[in-house]
């Protein structure tokens, strides 16, 4: 692997080049690293590499002519990468691709970064090492260099050690232990000293899944999971945020066709579908706000049929889902009910297809970490303005970047619950 690092501070890399595995790999020629300093390509006597940003603002920007000459000087540069917080996040899969390229040129910015025309002219691949800002690209280039070099054949002592690590299979690694077998009253898990290789492998896989579910559930989406993994994930106790979430289907006050607030009648399908989705996502309950007496009677007889009557005998799954549902005459009654159940007034998150709610879906998940939440969904033409005004947050419409947002309320609720809870909670 051959890497050229374009940097104003080549000395930054000195200790890394002479330490541990990297030093050995350089010595053995497994990895070659050289440096190009853009300052050597400045043309004035002060060796200036930067200038003020057009349009004003703080800081300085690295000049395209100087950086351009530095890049031109690199012979067969291979894949050219600019380290920048605006780049694609560096992960193990990208590290593998970059290592496979074999020849890399890493461009490190300083100050406010490099003039944007350089990136366009050289078609640089932008890579970030995380959502934070470093003072320069050097620390980021080091991360990239280490992550790729250690995947180069011959870099590590034994070739398979890269295969078992975190992210190699899209999961975090299982916990590692060494001697002493007991330390400060803490014993190494017995399975690891059993000598039973099969059990050890199974334990490690399950621990990988456990760690990933607890710390980085987002990784599970892209991980290669087999049936055994899925079974194991089902067995692992997990943080069920849905237990603090109540869905509230509001029939009054909502907007009617003519734009005025009023009450609308029940829709049988809404009650069925929303309770099934709520049961699937592990919600605490569903409250149907309906002030009209005949409609409340309809709700009661519908629930009785499916929960205790012939419907329950024919379809116990449906009975289980509908057991989550209860009626309330007003929104205040719904809030009082959840408060009574939990001992805390719930945070109220309202949904709307119109207007621009400013609460992000992920915020509702954060609220749930702190306490119960009542998620309001409006029937008719949506929740009345007075309900939106009184809520603790109004969520952005599901497709807020597009004009058409008229989804059936039960579809919207299904998408909303998935946005808030996803698979992991
Ligand atoms: C102070 S930063 C410039 C930040 C830039 N003004 C911005 O807000 O995106 C200087 C240089 O550090 C490097 N850098 C900073 N944070 C980084 C990150 N998270 N990943 C990769 N490179 C980074 C880049 O090379 C960048 O040009």
Coordinates of N, CA and C in Angstrom, one line a residue, residues 236-363:
X236 N -32.8 -11.5 23.8 CA -32.1 -10.5 24.5 C -33.1 -9.4 25.0
X237 N -33.1 -9.2 26.4 CA -34.0 -8.1 26.9 C -33.6 -6.8 26.4
X238 N -34.5 -6.0 25.9 CA -34.1 -4.7 25.4 C -34.9 -3.6 25.9
X239 N -34.4 -2.4 25.7 CA -35.0 -1.2 26.2 C -36.3 -0.9 25.4
X240 N -37.4 -1.1 26.0 CA -38.7 -1.0 25.2 C -39.3 0.4 25.4
X241 N -38.8 1.4 24.6 CA -39.3 2.7 24.8 C -40.8 2.9 24.5
X242 N -41.3 2.0 23.7 CA -42.7 2.0 23.4 C -43.6 1.9 24.6
X243 N -43.1 1.4 25.7 CA -43.9 1.2 26.9 C -44.3 2.5 27.5
X244 N -43.6 3.6 27.1 CA -44.0 4.9 27.6 C -44.8 5.7 26.6
X245 N -45.1 5.1 25.5 CA -45.8 5.8 24.4 C -47.3 5.5 24.3
X246 N -48.1 6.5 24.3 CA -49.6 6.3 24.1 C -49.9 7.0 22.8
X247 N -50.8 6.3 22.1 CA -51.3 6.9 20.8 C -52.7 7.5 21.1
X248 N -52.9 8.7 20.6 CA -54.3 9.2 20.9 C -54.9 9.6 19.5
X249 N -56.0 8.9 19.2 CA -56.7 9.2 17.9 C -57.8 10.2 18.2
X250 N -57.7 11.4 17.7 CA -58.6 12.5 18.1 C -59.7 12.7 17.0
X251 N -60.9 12.6 17.5 CA -62.1 12.9 16.6 C -62.7 14.3 16.8
X252 N -62.2 14.9 17.9 CA -62.7 16.3 18.2 C -61.7 16.9 19.2
X253 N -61.3 18.2 19.0 CA -61.6 19.1 17.9 C -60.7 18.9 16.7
X254 N -61.2 18.6 15.6 CA -60.4 18.4 14.3 C -61.0 19.4 13.3
X255 N -60.3 19.6 12.2 CA -60.8 20.4 11.1 C -61.8 19.6 10.2
X256 N -62.9 20.3 9.9 CA -63.8 19.6 9.0 C -63.5 20.1 7.6
X257 N -64.3 19.5 6.6 CA -64.0 19.9 5.2 C -64.0 21.4 4.9
X258 N -64.9 22.1 5.6 CA -65.0 23.5 5.4 C -64.0 24.3 6.1
X259 N -63.1 23.7 6.8 CA -62.0 24.4 7.5 C -62.4 24.8 8.9
X260 N -63.6 24.5 9.3 CA -64.0 24.9 10.7 C -63.8 23.7 11.6
X261 N -63.5 23.9 12.9 CA -63.3 22.8 13.8 C -64.6 22.1 14.2
X262 N -64.6 20.8 14.4 CA -65.8 20.1 14.8 C -65.4 18.7 15.2
X263 N -66.4 17.8 15.2 CA -66.2 16.4 15.5 C -66.5 15.5 14.3
X264 N -65.8 14.4 14.2 CA -66.1 13.4 13.1 C -66.4 12.1 13.7
X265 N -67.0 11.2 12.9 CA -67.4 9.9 13.4 C -66.2 8.9 13.3
X266 N -66.4 7.8 14.0 CA -65.3 6.7 14.0 C -65.1 6.1 12.7
X267 N -63.9 5.6 12.5 CA -63.7 4.7 11.3 C -63.2 3.4 11.9
X268 N -64.0 2.3 11.6 CA -63.7 1.0 12.2 C -62.3 0.6 11.9
X269 N -61.9 0.8 10.6 CA -60.5 0.3 10.2 C -59.4 1.0 10.9
X270 N -59.6 2.3 11.3 CA -58.6 3.1 12.0 C -58.3 2.4 13.3
X271 N -59.4 2.0 14.0 CA -59.3 1.4 15.4 C -58.6 0.1 15.2
X272 N -59.0 -0.7 14.3 CA -58.3 -2.0 14.1 C -56.8 -1.9 13.8
X273 N -56.6 -1.1 12.7 CA -55.2 -1.0 12.2 C -54.3 -0.4 13.2
X274 N -54.7 0.7 13.8 CA -53.9 1.4 14.8 C -53.6 0.6 16.0
X275 N -54.5 -0.2 16.4 CA -54.3 -1.0 17.6 C -53.3 -2.1 17.3
X276 N -53.4 -2.7 16.0 CA -52.4 -3.7 15.6 C -51.0 -3.2 15.5
X277 N -50.9 -2.0 14.9 CA -49.6 -1.4 14.7 C -49.0 -1.1 16.1
X278 N -49.9 -0.5 17.0 CA -49.4 -0.2 18.3 C -49.0 -1.4 19.1
X279 N -49.7 -2.5 19.0 CA -49.3 -3.7 19.6 C -48.0 -4.2 19.1
X280 N -47.8 -4.1 17.8 CA -46.5 -4.6 17.1 C -45.3 -3.8 17.6
X281 N -45.5 -2.5 17.9 CA -44.4 -1.6 18.3 C -44.4 -1.5 19.8
X282 N -45.2 -2.3 20.5 CA -45.0 -2.4 22.0 C -45.5 -1.1 22.7
X283 N -46.5 -0.4 22.2 CA -47.0 0.8 22.8 C -47.8 0.4 24.1
X284 N -47.9 1.5 25.0 CA -48.6 1.3 26.3 C -50.1 1.3 26.1
X285 N -50.6 2.0 25.1 CA -52.0 2.1 24.9 C -52.4 3.0 23.8
X286 N -53.7 2.9 23.5 CA -54.3 3.8 22.4 C -55.6 4.4 23.1
X287 N -55.7 5.7 23.0 CA -56.9 6.4 23.5 C -57.6 7.0 22.3
X288 N -58.9 6.7 22.3 CA -59.7 7.2 21.2 C -60.6 8.3 21.8
X289 N -60.3 9.6 21.3 CA -61.0 10.7 21.8 C -62.3 10.9 20.9
X290 N -63.4 10.7 21.5 CA -64.7 10.8 20.7 C -65.8 11.3 21.7
X291 N -66.3 12.5 21.4 CA -67.2 13.1 22.4 C -68.7 12.7 22.0
X292 N -68.9 12.2 20.8 CA -70.3 11.9 20.4 C -70.8 10.6 21.1
X293 N -72.0 10.7 21.8 CA -72.4 9.6 22.6 C -72.6 8.3 21.7
X294 N -73.3 8.5 20.5 CA -73.6 7.3 19.7 C -72.3 6.7 19.2
X295 N -71.3 7.5 18.9 CA -70.0 7.0 18.4 C -69.2 6.3 19.5
X296 N -69.4 6.8 20.8 CA -68.8 6.1 21.9 C -69.4 4.7 22.1
X297 N -70.7 4.7 21.9 CA -71.4 3.4 22.0 C -70.9 2.4 21.0
X298 N -70.7 3.0 19.8 CA -70.2 2.2 18.7 C -68.8 1.6 19.0
X299 N -68.0 2.5 19.6 CA -66.7 2.0 20.0 C -66.7 0.9 21.0
X300 N -67.6 1.1 22.0 CA -67.7 0.1 23.1 C -68.2 -1.2 22.5
X301 N -69.2 -1.2 21.6 CA -69.7 -2.5 21.1 C -68.6 -3.1 20.2
X302 N -67.9 -2.3 19.4 CA -66.8 -2.8 18.6 C -65.8 -3.5 19.5
X303 N -65.4 -2.8 20.5 CA -64.3 -3.4 21.4 C -64.9 -4.7 22.1
X304 N -66.1 -4.6 22.5 CA -66.7 -5.8 23.2 C -66.7 -7.0 22.3
X305 N -67.1 -6.8 21.0 CA -67.2 -7.9 20.1 C -65.8 -8.5 19.9
X306 N -64.8 -7.7 19.7 CA -63.4 -8.2 19.4 C -62.6 -8.6 20.6
X307 N -63.0 -8.1 21.8 CA -62.2 -8.4 23.0 C -62.8 -9.6 23.8
X308 N -64.2 -9.6 23.8 CA -64.8 -10.7 24.6 C -65.8 -11.5 23.8
X309 N -66.3 -11.1 22.7 CA -67.4 -11.8 22.0 C -66.8 -12.7 21.0
X310 N -67.7 -12.9 19.9 CA -67.3 -13.9 18.9 C -66.0 -13.6 18.2
X311 N -65.7 -12.3 18.1 CA -64.5 -11.8 17.4 C -63.3 -12.3 18.1
X312 N -63.3 -12.3 19.5 CA -62.2 -12.7 20.3 C -61.9 -14.1 20.1
X313 N -63.0 -14.9 20.0 CA -62.8 -16.4 19.9 C -62.2 -16.7 18.5
X314 N -62.7 -16.0 17.5 CA -62.2 -16.3 16.2 C -60.8 -15.8 15.9
X315 N -60.5 -14.7 16.6 CA -59.2 -14.0 16.3 C -58.6 -13.5 17.6
X316 N -57.9 -14.3 18.4 CA -57.3 -13.9 19.6 C -56.2 -12.8 19.5
X317 N -55.5 -12.8 18.3 CA -54.5 -11.8 18.1 C -55.1 -10.4 18.0
X318 N -56.3 -10.4 17.4 CA -57.0 -9.1 17.3 C -57.5 -8.6 18.7
X319 N -57.9 -9.6 19.5 CA -58.4 -9.3 20.8 C -57.2 -8.7 21.6
X320 N -56.0 -9.2 21.4 CA -54.8 -8.7 22.1 C -54.5 -7.3 21.7
X321 N -54.6 -7.0 20.4 CA -54.3 -5.7 20.0 C -55.4 -4.7 20.5
X322 N -56.6 -5.1 20.3 CA -57.7 -4.1 20.7 C -57.8 -3.9 22.2
X323 N -57.2 -4.8 23.0 CA -57.2 -4.6 24.4 C -56.4 -3.4 24.8
X324 N -55.6 -2.9 23.9 CA -54.9 -1.6 24.2 C -55.8 -0.4 24.2
X325 N -56.9 -0.5 23.5 CA -57.7 0.7 23.2 C -58.7 1.0 24.3
X326 N -58.9 2.3 24.6 CA -60.0 2.8 25.5 C -60.5 4.1 24.9
X327 N -61.7 4.4 25.3 CA -62.3 5.7 24.8 C -62.1 6.8 25.8
X328 N -62.2 8.0 25.3 CA -62.3 9.2 26.2 C -63.1 10.3 25.5
X329 N -63.8 11.1 26.3 CA -64.7 12.1 25.7 C -63.9 13.3 25.2
X330 N -62.8 13.6 25.9 CA -62.0 14.8 25.5 C -60.6 14.5 25.6
X331 N -59.8 15.4 25.0 CA -58.4 15.3 25.0 C -57.9 15.4 26.5
X332 N -58.5 16.3 27.2 CA -58.1 16.5 28.6 C -58.3 15.2 29.4
X333 N -59.4 14.4 29.1 CA -59.6 13.2 29.7 C -58.5 12.1 29.4
X334 N -58.1 12.2 28.1 CA -57.0 11.3 27.7 C -55.7 11.6 28.4
X335 N -55.4 12.9 28.5 CA -54.2 13.2 29.2 C -54.3 12.8 30.7
X336 N -55.5 13.0 31.3 CA -55.6 12.7 32.7 C -55.5 11.2 32.9
X337 N -56.0 10.4 31.9 CA -55.9 8.9 32.0 C -54.4 8.5 32.0
X338 N -53.6 9.0 31.1 CA -52.2 8.6 31.0 C -51.4 9.1 32.2
X339 N -51.8 10.3 32.7 CA -51.2 10.8 33.9 C -51.4 9.9 35.1
X340 N -52.7 9.4 35.2 CA -53.1 8.5 36.3 C -52.3 7.2 36.1
X341 N -52.2 6.7 34.9 CA -51.5 5.4 34.7 C -50.0 5.5 35.0
X342 N -49.4 6.6 34.7 CA -47.9 6.7 34.8 C -47.5 7.6 36.0
X343 N -48.3 8.3 36.6 CA -48.0 9.2 37.7 C -47.3 10.5 37.2
X344 N -47.2 10.7 35.9 CA -46.5 11.9 35.4 C -47.4 12.4 34.2
X345 N -47.5 13.7 34.1 CA -48.2 14.2 32.9 C -47.4 13.9 31.6
X346 N -47.9 13.3 30.6 CA -47.1 12.9 29.4 C -46.7 14.2 28.6
X347 N -45.6 14.1 27.9 CA -45.3 15.1 26.9 C -46.3 14.9 25.8
X348 N -46.8 16.0 25.2 CA -47.8 15.9 24.1 C -47.2 16.2 22.8
X349 N -47.1 15.3 21.9 CA -46.6 15.5 20.6 C -47.7 15.4 19.6
X350 N -47.9 16.5 18.8 CA -49.0 16.5 17.9 C -48.5 16.3 16.5
X351 N -49.3 15.7 15.6 CA -48.9 15.5 14.2 C -49.7 16.4 13.3
X352 N -49.2 16.8 12.2 CA -49.9 17.6 11.3 C -49.4 17.3 9.9
X353 N -50.3 17.3 8.9 CA -49.9 17.2 7.5 C -49.7 18.6 6.9
X354 N -50.3 19.6 7.6 CA -50.1 21.0 7.0 C -49.1 21.7 7.9
X355 N -48.8 22.9 7.5 CA -47.9 23.7 8.3 C -46.6 23.1 8.5
X356 N -45.7 23.8 9.2 CA -44.4 23.3 9.4 C -44.2 23.1 10.9
X357 N -44.5 21.9 11.4 CA -44.1 21.5 12.7 C -42.6 21.6 12.8
X358 N -42.1 21.9 14.0 CA -40.6 22.0 14.1 C -40.0 21.0 15.0
X359 N -40.8 20.0 15.5 CA -40.2 19.0 16.3 C -39.8 17.8 15.4
X360 N -38.5 17.4 15.6 CA -38.1 16.2 14.8 C -38.5 14.9 15.4
X361 N -38.7 13.9 14.6 CA -39.2 12.6 15.1 C -38.2 12.1 16.2
X362 N -37.0 12.2 16.0 CA -36.0 11.7 16.9 C -36.1 12.4 18.3
X363 N -36.7 13.6 18.3 CA -36.9 14.3 19.6 C -37.9 13.5 20.4

